[in-house]
Amino acid sequence: MAKSLDTAQLGEAGWRDVGKGPGSIDGKFIKWHTISDLAGSVVDDVVRIRNHPLVPKNIPIYGYIYDVKNGRLVEVNEATKAGKAAT
């Protein structure tokens, strides 16, 4: 962000700034609140949805993580178990 506000590109070495500017240093002052345990976060979300009183117990709820590197959805098996429909 410091050099450019254009979308960065993800390469083998990680993210890199490809824009020509102008940029902003304001990104240094933002707390981005990244998620350190993606699968755990998905499980927590599915459990929260599963236990919500307005969500019918007879429908299944699934949890996935979007892989930004290959564009695929990766199922979180523990989340799928937590979101299993009541029989």
PDB file of N, CA and C in Angstrom:
ATOM      1  N   MET A   1       0.813  -1.195   0.000  1.00  0.00           N
ATOM      2  CA  MET A   1       0.000   0.000   0.000  1.00  0.00           C
ATOM      3  C   MET A   1       0.861   1.265   0.000  1.00  0.00           C
ATOM      4  N   ALA A   2       2.045   1.151   0.528  1.00  0.00           N
ATOM      5  CA  ALA A   2       2.878   2.344   0.636  1.00  0.00           C
ATOM      6  C   ALA A   2       3.262   2.889  -0.736  1.00  0.00           C
ATOM      7  N   LYS A   3       3.445   1.986  -1.715  1.00  0.00           N
ATOM      8  CA  LYS A   3       3.857   2.415  -3.048  1.00  0.00           C
ATOM      9  C   LYS A   3       2.690   2.581  -3.998  1.00  0.00           C
ATOM     10  N   SER A   4       1.620   1.779  -3.800  1.00  0.00           N
ATOM     11  CA  SER A   4       0.513   1.805  -4.741  1.00  0.00           C
ATOM     12  C   SER A   4      -0.752   1.277  -4.080  1.00  0.00           C
ATOM     13  N   LEU A   5      -1.899   1.760  -4.515  1.00  0.00           N
ATOM     14  CA  LEU A   5      -3.180   1.258  -4.017  1.00  0.00           C
ATOM     15  C   LEU A   5      -3.768   0.220  -4.969  1.00  0.00           C
ATOM     16  N   ASP A   6      -3.016  -0.140  -6.019  1.00  0.00           N
ATOM     17  CA  ASP A   6      -3.457  -1.193  -6.936  1.00  0.00           C
ATOM     18  C   ASP A   6      -3.385  -2.547  -6.227  1.00  0.00           C
ATOM     19  N   THR A   7      -4.151  -3.501  -6.719  1.00  0.00           N
ATOM     20  CA  THR A   7      -4.152  -4.836  -6.135  1.00  0.00           C
ATOM     21  C   THR A   7      -2.788  -5.486  -6.302  1.00  0.00           C
ATOM     22  N   ALA A   8      -2.245  -6.017  -5.211  1.00  0.00           N
ATOM     23  CA  ALA A   8      -0.950  -6.701  -5.255  1.00  0.00           C
ATOM     24  C   ALA A   8      -1.099  -8.049  -5.951  1.00  0.00           C
ATOM     25  N   GLN A   9       0.015  -8.608  -6.391  1.00  0.00           N
ATOM     26  CA  GLN A   9       0.020  -9.922  -7.034  1.00  0.00           C
ATOM     27  C   GLN A   9       0.696 -10.929  -6.121  1.00  0.00           C
ATOM     28  N   LEU A  10       0.154 -12.159  -6.134  1.00  0.00           N
ATOM     29  CA  LEU A  10       0.719 -13.237  -5.339  1.00  0.00           C
ATOM     30  C   LEU A  10       1.600 -14.086  -6.231  1.00  0.00           C
ATOM     31  N   GLY A  11       2.866 -14.186  -5.881  1.00  0.00           N
ATOM     32  CA  GLY A  11       3.816 -15.005  -6.634  1.00  0.00           C
ATOM     33  C   GLY A  11       4.442 -16.038  -5.728  1.00  0.00           C
ATOM     34  N   GLU A  12       5.420 -16.746  -6.245  1.00  0.00           N
ATOM     35  CA  GLU A  12       6.089 -17.792  -5.463  1.00  0.00           C
ATOM     36  C   GLU A  12       6.758 -17.234  -4.211  1.00  0.00           C
ATOM     37  N   ALA A  13       7.223 -15.998  -4.269  1.00  0.00           N
ATOM     38  CA  ALA A  13       7.894 -15.374  -3.132  1.00  0.00           C
ATOM     39  C   ALA A  13       6.920 -14.655  -2.201  1.00  0.00           C
ATOM     40  N   GLY A  14       5.633 -14.700  -2.495  1.00  0.00           N
ATOM     41  CA  GLY A  14       4.632 -14.031  -1.675  1.00  0.00           C
ATOM     42  C   GLY A  14       4.010 -12.854  -2.418  1.00  0.00           C
ATOM     43  N   TRP A  15       3.384 -11.960  -1.672  1.00  0.00           N
ATOM     44  CA  TRP A  15       2.711 -10.803  -2.262  1.00  0.00           C
ATOM     45  C   TRP A  15       3.736  -9.744  -2.657  1.00  0.00           C
ATOM     46  N   ARG A  16       3.454  -9.072  -3.784  1.00  0.00           N
ATOM     47  CA  ARG A  16       4.318  -7.961  -4.177  1.00  0.00           C
ATOM     48  C   ARG A  16       3.484  -6.869  -4.815  1.00  0.00           C
ATOM     49  N   ASP A  17       3.931  -5.661  -4.608  1.00  0.00           N
ATOM     50  CA  ASP A  17       3.245  -4.480  -5.124  1.00  0.00           C
ATOM     51  C   ASP A  17       3.619  -4.295  -6.590  1.00  0.00           C
ATOM     52  N   VAL A  18       2.631  -4.209  -7.457  1.00  0.00           N
ATOM     53  CA  VAL A  18       2.898  -4.066  -8.889  1.00  0.00           C
ATOM     54  C   VAL A  18       2.416  -2.731  -9.451  1.00  0.00           C
ATOM     55  N   GLY A  19       1.790  -1.927  -8.612  1.00  0.00           N
ATOM     56  CA  GLY A  19       1.244  -0.661  -9.087  1.00  0.00           C
ATOM     57  C   GLY A  19       2.290   0.417  -9.248  1.00  0.00           C
ATOM     58  N   LYS A  20       1.896   1.491  -9.908  1.00  0.00           N
ATOM     59  CA  LYS A  20       2.814   2.587 -10.181  1.00  0.00           C
ATOM     60  C   LYS A  20       2.596   3.777  -9.249  1.00  0.00           C
ATOM     61  N   GLY A  21       1.608   3.691  -8.355  1.00  0.00           N
ATOM     62  CA  GLY A  21       1.403   4.765  -7.395  1.00  0.00           C
ATOM     63  C   GLY A  21       0.253   5.667  -7.782  1.00  0.00           C
ATOM     64  N   PRO A  22      -0.111   6.584  -6.997  1.00  0.00           N
ATOM     65  CA  PRO A  22       0.458   6.857  -5.682  1.00  0.00           C
ATOM     66  C   PRO A  22      -0.025   5.838  -4.652  1.00  0.00           C
ATOM     67  N   GLY A  23       0.662   5.783  -3.536  1.00  0.00           N
ATOM     68  CA  GLY A  23       0.306   4.870  -2.463  1.00  0.00           C
ATOM     69  C   GLY A  23      -0.047   5.625  -1.204  1.00  0.00           C
ATOM     70  N   SER A  24      -0.077   4.889  -0.099  1.00  0.00           N
ATOM     71  CA  SER A  24      -0.406   5.499   1.177  1.00  0.00           C
ATOM     72  C   SER A  24       0.209   4.663   2.300  1.00  0.00           C
ATOM     73  N   ILE A  25       0.759   5.317   3.292  1.00  0.00           N
ATOM     74  CA  ILE A  25       1.304   4.597   4.441  1.00  0.00           C
ATOM     75  C   ILE A  25       0.219   4.292   5.472  1.00  0.00           C
ATOM     76  N   ASP A  26      -1.004   4.701   5.221  1.00  0.00           N
ATOM     77  CA  ASP A  26      -2.076   4.515   6.197  1.00  0.00           C
ATOM     78  C   ASP A  26      -2.327   3.049   6.533  1.00  0.00           C
ATOM     79  N   GLY A  27      -1.976   2.133   5.637  1.00  0.00           N
ATOM     80  CA  GLY A  27      -2.159   0.714   5.901  1.00  0.00           C
ATOM     81  C   GLY A  27      -1.361   0.222   7.096  1.00  0.00           C
ATOM     82  N   LYS A  28      -0.289   0.917   7.436  1.00  0.00           N
ATOM     83  CA  LYS A  28       0.533   0.535   8.592  1.00  0.00           C
ATOM     84  C   LYS A  28      -0.211   0.731   9.906  1.00  0.00           C
ATOM     85  N   PHE A  29      -1.244   1.541   9.903  1.00  0.00           N
ATOM     86  CA  PHE A  29      -1.963   1.874  11.126  1.00  0.00           C
ATOM     87  C   PHE A  29      -3.271   1.096  11.288  1.00  0.00           C
ATOM     88  N   ILE A  30      -3.545   0.193  10.346  1.00  0.00           N
ATOM     89  CA  ILE A  30      -4.772  -0.608  10.387  1.00  0.00           C
ATOM     90  C   ILE A  30      -4.489  -1.939  11.066  1.00  0.00           C
ATOM     91  N   LYS A  31      -5.352  -2.335  11.976  1.00  0.00           N
ATOM     92  CA  LYS A  31      -5.263  -3.668  12.573  1.00  0.00           C
ATOM     93  C   LYS A  31      -6.064  -4.599  11.673  1.00  0.00           C
ATOM     94  N   TRP A  32      -5.371  -5.426  10.904  1.00  0.00           N
ATOM     95  CA  TRP A  32      -6.016  -6.242   9.875  1.00  0.00           C
ATOM     96  C   TRP A  32      -6.764  -7.441  10.445  1.00  0.00           C
ATOM     97  N   HIS A  33      -6.499  -7.835  11.677  1.00  0.00           N
ATOM     98  CA  HIS A  33      -7.199  -8.939  12.336  1.00  0.00           C
ATOM     99  C   HIS A  33      -7.232 -10.190  11.462  1.00  0.00           C
ATOM    100  N   THR A  34      -6.081 -10.617  11.025  1.00  0.00           N
ATOM    101  CA  THR A  34      -6.009 -11.822  10.210  1.00  0.00           C
ATOM    102  C   THR A  34      -6.360 -13.041  11.057  1.00  0.00           C
ATOM    103  N   ILE A  35      -6.789 -14.099  10.405  1.00  0.00           N
ATOM    104  CA  ILE A  35      -7.200 -15.325  11.088  1.00  0.00           C
ATOM    105  C   ILE A  35      -6.029 -16.300  11.057  1.00  0.00           C
ATOM    106  N   SER A  36      -5.548 -16.686  12.235  1.00  0.00           N
ATOM    107  CA  SER A  36      -4.384 -17.573  12.283  1.00  0.00           C
ATOM    108  C   SER A  36      -4.766 -19.038  12.095  1.00  0.00           C
ATOM    109  N   ASP A  37      -5.985 -19.423  12.450  1.00  0.00           N
ATOM    110  CA  ASP A  37      -6.442 -20.805  12.312  1.00  0.00           C
ATOM    111  C   ASP A  37      -7.690 -20.817  11.441  1.00  0.00           C
ATOM    112  N   LEU A  38      -7.500 -20.910  10.124  1.00  0.00           N
ATOM    113  CA  LEU A  38      -8.635 -20.834   9.201  1.00  0.00           C
ATOM    114  C   LEU A  38      -9.650 -21.939   9.441  1.00  0.00           C
ATOM    115  N   ALA A  39      -9.181 -23.179   9.550  1.00  0.00           N
ATOM    116  CA  ALA A  39     -10.105 -24.306   9.744  1.00  0.00           C
ATOM    117  C   ALA A  39     -10.876 -24.150  11.048  1.00  0.00           C
ATOM    118  N   GLY A  40     -10.197 -23.760  12.104  1.00  0.00           N
ATOM    119  CA  GLY A  40     -10.869 -23.550  13.382  1.00  0.00           C
ATOM    120  C   GLY A  40     -11.916 -22.456  13.313  1.00  0.00           C
ATOM    121  N   SER A  41     -11.615 -21.416  12.557  1.00  0.00           N
ATOM    122  CA  SER A  41     -12.558 -20.321  12.379  1.00  0.00           C
ATOM    123  C   SER A  41     -13.809 -20.789  11.628  1.00  0.00           C
ATOM    124  N   VAL A  42     -13.607 -21.627  10.608  1.00  0.00           N
ATOM    125  CA  VAL A  42     -14.735 -22.163   9.846  1.00  0.00           C
ATOM    126  C   VAL A  42     -15.604 -23.045  10.744  1.00  0.00           C
ATOM    127  N   VAL A  43     -14.968 -23.889  11.559  1.00  0.00           N
ATOM    128  CA  VAL A  43     -15.722 -24.739  12.488  1.00  0.00           C
ATOM    129  C   VAL A  43     -16.544 -23.867  13.443  1.00  0.00           C
ATOM    130  N   ASP A  44     -15.926 -22.846  14.001  1.00  0.00           N
ATOM    131  CA  ASP A  44     -16.640 -21.944  14.914  1.00  0.00           C
ATOM    132  C   ASP A  44     -17.850 -21.314  14.230  1.00  0.00           C
ATOM    133  N   ASP A  45     -17.674 -20.884  12.985  1.00  0.00           N
ATOM    134  CA  ASP A  45     -18.779 -20.267  12.247  1.00  0.00           C
ATOM    135  C   ASP A  45     -19.905 -21.263  11.998  1.00  0.00           C
ATOM    136  N   VAL A  46     -19.549 -22.486  11.595  1.00  0.00           N
ATOM    137  CA  VAL A  46     -20.574 -23.495  11.321  1.00  0.00           C
ATOM    138  C   VAL A  46     -21.333 -23.842  12.602  1.00  0.00           C
ATOM    139  N   VAL A  47     -20.616 -23.986  13.709  1.00  0.00           N
ATOM    140  CA  VAL A  47     -21.276 -24.272  14.990  1.00  0.00           C
ATOM    141  C   VAL A  47     -22.231 -23.136  15.361  1.00  0.00           C
ATOM    142  N   ARG A  48     -21.796 -21.902  15.166  1.00  0.00           N
ATOM    143  CA  ARG A  48     -22.647 -20.746  15.476  1.00  0.00           C
ATOM    144  C   ARG A  48     -23.913 -20.765  14.623  1.00  0.00           C
ATOM    145  N   ILE A  49     -23.760 -21.060  13.332  1.00  0.00           N
ATOM    146  CA  ILE A  49     -24.931 -21.131  12.438  1.00  0.00           C
ATOM    147  C   ILE A  49     -25.816 -22.310  12.819  1.00  0.00           C
ATOM    148  N   ARG A  50     -25.200 -23.465  13.067  1.00  0.00           N
ATOM    149  CA  ARG A  50     -25.943 -24.684  13.425  1.00  0.00           C
ATOM    150  C   ARG A  50     -26.804 -24.461  14.659  1.00  0.00           C
ATOM    151  N   ASN A  51     -26.301 -23.716  15.638  1.00  0.00           N
ATOM    152  CA  ASN A  51     -27.010 -23.503  16.896  1.00  0.00           C
ATOM    153  C   ASN A  51     -27.959 -22.313  16.894  1.00  0.00           C
ATOM    154  N   HIS A  52     -28.026 -21.591  15.788  1.00  0.00           N
ATOM    155  CA  HIS A  52     -28.919 -20.430  15.736  1.00  0.00           C
ATOM    156  C   HIS A  52     -30.366 -20.911  15.700  1.00  0.00           C
ATOM    157  N   PRO A  53     -31.234 -20.307  16.492  1.00  0.00           N
ATOM    158  CA  PRO A  53     -32.614 -20.777  16.568  1.00  0.00           C
ATOM    159  C   PRO A  53     -33.419 -20.644  15.270  1.00  0.00           C
ATOM    160  N   LEU A  54     -32.995 -19.798  14.357  1.00  0.00           N
ATOM    161  CA  LEU A  54     -33.743 -19.630  13.112  1.00  0.00           C
ATOM    162  C   LEU A  54     -33.283 -20.570  11.989  1.00  0.00           C
ATOM    163  N   VAL A  55     -32.235 -21.360  12.252  1.00  0.00           N
ATOM    164  CA  VAL A  55     -31.729 -22.295  11.245  1.00  0.00           C
ATOM    165  C   VAL A  55     -32.338 -23.670  11.520  1.00  0.00           C
ATOM    166  N   PRO A  56     -33.120 -24.208  10.568  1.00  0.00           N
ATOM    167  CA  PRO A  56     -33.734 -25.518  10.777  1.00  0.00           C
ATOM    168  C   PRO A  56     -32.694 -26.602  11.030  1.00  0.00           C
ATOM    169  N   LYS A  57     -32.964 -27.473  11.975  1.00  0.00           N
ATOM    170  CA  LYS A  57     -32.021 -28.532  12.353  1.00  0.00           C
ATOM    171  C   LYS A  57     -31.926 -29.626  11.296  1.00  0.00           C
ATOM    172  N   ASN A  58     -32.883 -29.677  10.375  1.00  0.00           N
ATOM    173  CA  ASN A  58     -32.909 -30.767   9.384  1.00  0.00           C
ATOM    174  C   ASN A  58     -32.166 -30.445   8.087  1.00  0.00           C
ATOM    175  N   ILE A  59     -31.462 -29.310   8.040  1.00  0.00           N
ATOM    176  CA  ILE A  59     -30.660 -29.006   6.852  1.00  0.00           C
ATOM    177  C   ILE A  59     -29.183 -29.064   7.208  1.00  0.00           C
ATOM    178  N   PRO A  60     -28.358 -29.610   6.328  1.00  0.00           N
ATOM    179  CA  PRO A  60     -26.921 -29.657   6.612  1.00  0.00           C
ATOM    180  C   PRO A  60     -26.252 -28.308   6.354  1.00  0.00           C
ATOM    181  N   ILE A  61     -25.202 -28.059   7.102  1.00  0.00           N
ATOM    182  CA  ILE A  61     -24.396 -26.853   6.926  1.00  0.00           C
ATOM    183  C   ILE A  61     -22.961 -27.316   6.706  1.00  0.00           C
ATOM    184  N   TYR A  62     -22.341 -26.787   5.681  1.00  0.00           N
ATOM    185  CA  TYR A  62     -20.977 -27.188   5.327  1.00  0.00           C
ATOM    186  C   TYR A  62     -20.034 -26.022   5.540  1.00  0.00           C
ATOM    187  N   GLY A  63     -18.764 -26.327   5.697  1.00  0.00           N
ATOM    188  CA  GLY A  63     -17.759 -25.289   5.850  1.00  0.00           C
ATOM    189  C   GLY A  63     -16.603 -25.514   4.883  1.00  0.00           C
ATOM    190  N   TYR A  64     -16.215 -24.449   4.190  1.00  0.00           N
ATOM    191  CA  TYR A  64     -15.139 -24.523   3.207  1.00  0.00           C
ATOM    192  C   TYR A  64     -14.176 -23.358   3.395  1.00  0.00           C
ATOM    193  N   ILE A  65     -12.957 -23.562   2.930  1.00  0.00           N
ATOM    194  CA  ILE A  65     -11.960 -22.497   2.847  1.00  0.00           C
ATOM    195  C   ILE A  65     -11.656 -22.288   1.368  1.00  0.00           C
ATOM    196  N   TYR A  66     -11.651 -21.036   0.937  1.00  0.00           N
ATOM    197  CA  TYR A  66     -11.312 -20.707  -0.442  1.00  0.00           C
ATOM    198  C   TYR A  66      -9.799 -20.574  -0.551  1.00  0.00           C
ATOM    199  N   ASP A  67      -9.193 -21.385  -1.394  1.00  0.00           N
ATOM    200  CA  ASP A  67      -7.747 -21.333  -1.613  1.00  0.00           C
ATOM    201  C   ASP A  67      -7.463 -20.293  -2.694  1.00  0.00           C
ATOM    202  N   VAL A  68      -6.897 -19.164  -2.300  1.00  0.00           N
ATOM    203  CA  VAL A  68      -6.662 -18.071  -3.248  1.00  0.00           C
ATOM    204  C   VAL A  68      -5.595 -18.410  -4.275  1.00  0.00           C
ATOM    205  N   LYS A  69      -4.748 -19.399  -3.979  1.00  0.00           N
ATOM    206  CA  LYS A  69      -3.687 -19.753  -4.917  1.00  0.00           C
ATOM    207  C   LYS A  69      -4.194 -20.543  -6.118  1.00  0.00           C
ATOM    208  N   ASN A  70      -5.192 -21.416  -5.886  1.00  0.00           N
ATOM    209  CA  ASN A  70      -5.667 -22.229  -7.014  1.00  0.00           C
ATOM    210  C   ASN A  70      -7.148 -22.036  -7.323  1.00  0.00           C
ATOM    211  N   GLY A  71      -7.850 -21.221  -6.541  1.00  0.00           N
ATOM    212  CA  GLY A  71      -9.249 -20.926  -6.816  1.00  0.00           C
ATOM    213  C   GLY A  71     -10.213 -22.033  -6.421  1.00  0.00           C
ATOM    214  N   ARG A  72      -9.757 -22.982  -5.627  1.00  0.00           N
ATOM    215  CA  ARG A  72     -10.612 -24.109  -5.241  1.00  0.00           C
ATOM    216  C   ARG A  72     -11.136 -23.953  -3.823  1.00  0.00           C
ATOM    217  N   LEU A  73     -12.275 -24.601  -3.586  1.00  0.00           N
ATOM    218  CA  LEU A  73     -12.822 -24.680  -2.240  1.00  0.00           C
ATOM    219  C   LEU A  73     -12.318 -25.954  -1.589  1.00  0.00           C
ATOM    220  N   VAL A  74     -11.868 -25.844  -0.350  1.00  0.00           N
ATOM    221  CA  VAL A  74     -11.371 -26.987   0.407  1.00  0.00           C
ATOM    222  C   VAL A  74     -12.332 -27.212   1.576  1.00  0.00           C
ATOM    223  N   GLU A  75     -12.965 -28.373   1.585  1.00  0.00           N
ATOM    224  CA  GLU A  75     -13.920 -28.665   2.651  1.00  0.00           C
ATOM    225  C   GLU A  75     -13.186 -28.851   3.983  1.00  0.00           C
ATOM    226  N   VAL A  76     -13.765 -28.315   5.043  1.00  0.00           N
ATOM    227  CA  VAL A  76     -13.251 -28.504   6.397  1.00  0.00           C
ATOM    228  C   VAL A  76     -14.101 -29.608   7.018  1.00  0.00           C
ATOM    229  N   ASN A  77     -13.545 -30.811   7.072  1.00  0.00           N
ATOM    230  CA  ASN A  77     -14.306 -31.982   7.508  1.00  0.00           C
ATOM    231  C   ASN A  77     -14.915 -31.818   8.894  1.00  0.00           C
ATOM    232  N   GLU A  78     -14.184 -31.238   9.819  1.00  0.00           N
ATOM    233  CA  GLU A  78     -14.708 -31.045  11.171  1.00  0.00           C
ATOM    234  C   GLU A  78     -15.921 -30.113  11.156  1.00  0.00           C
ATOM    235  N   ALA A  79     -15.907 -29.124  10.268  1.00  0.00           N
ATOM    236  CA  ALA A  79     -17.046 -28.213  10.148  1.00  0.00           C
ATOM    237  C   ALA A  79     -18.256 -28.947   9.571  1.00  0.00           C
ATOM    238  N   THR A  80     -18.021 -29.804   8.585  1.00  0.00           N
ATOM    239  CA  THR A  80     -19.113 -30.581   8.006  1.00  0.00           C
ATOM    240  C   THR A  80     -19.743 -31.490   9.057  1.00  0.00           C
ATOM    241  N   LYS A  81     -18.918 -32.085   9.906  1.00  0.00           N
ATOM    242  CA  LYS A  81     -19.444 -32.928  10.989  1.00  0.00           C
ATOM    243  C   LYS A  81     -20.272 -32.096  11.956  1.00  0.00           C
ATOM    244  N   ALA A  82     -19.778 -30.904  12.294  1.00  0.00           N
ATOM    245  CA  ALA A  82     -20.494 -30.026  13.217  1.00  0.00           C
ATOM    246  C   ALA A  82     -21.802 -29.525  12.620  1.00  0.00           C
ATOM    247  N   GLY A  83     -21.871 -29.427  11.303  1.00  0.00           N
ATOM    248  CA  GLY A  83     -23.074 -28.905  10.655  1.00  0.00           C
ATOM    249  C   GLY A  83     -24.033 -29.986  10.168  1.00  0.00           C
ATOM    250  N   LYS A  84     -23.784 -31.228  10.548  1.00  0.00           N
ATOM    251  CA  LYS A  84     -24.623 -32.337  10.101  1.00  0.00           C
ATOM    252  C   LYS A  84     -26.089 -32.111  10.491  1.00  0.00           C
ATOM    253  N   ALA A  85     -26.968 -32.456   9.575  1.00  0.00           N
ATOM    254  CA  ALA A  85     -28.410 -32.292   9.817  1.00  0.00           C
ATOM    255  C   ALA A  85     -28.902 -33.332  10.802  1.00  0.00           C
ATOM    256  N   ALA A  86     -29.865 -32.936  11.605  1.00  0.00           N
ATOM    257  CA  ALA A  86     -30.499 -33.884  12.535  1.00  0.00           C
ATOM    258  C   ALA A  86     -31.391 -34.828  11.741  1.00  0.00           C
ATOM    259  N   THR A  87     -31.412 -36.072  12.187  1.00  0.00           N
ATOM    260  CA  THR A  87     -32.242 -37.071  11.480  1.00  0.00           C
ATOM    261  C   THR A  87     -33.519 -37.340  12.223  1.00  0.00           C
TER     262      THR A  87
END
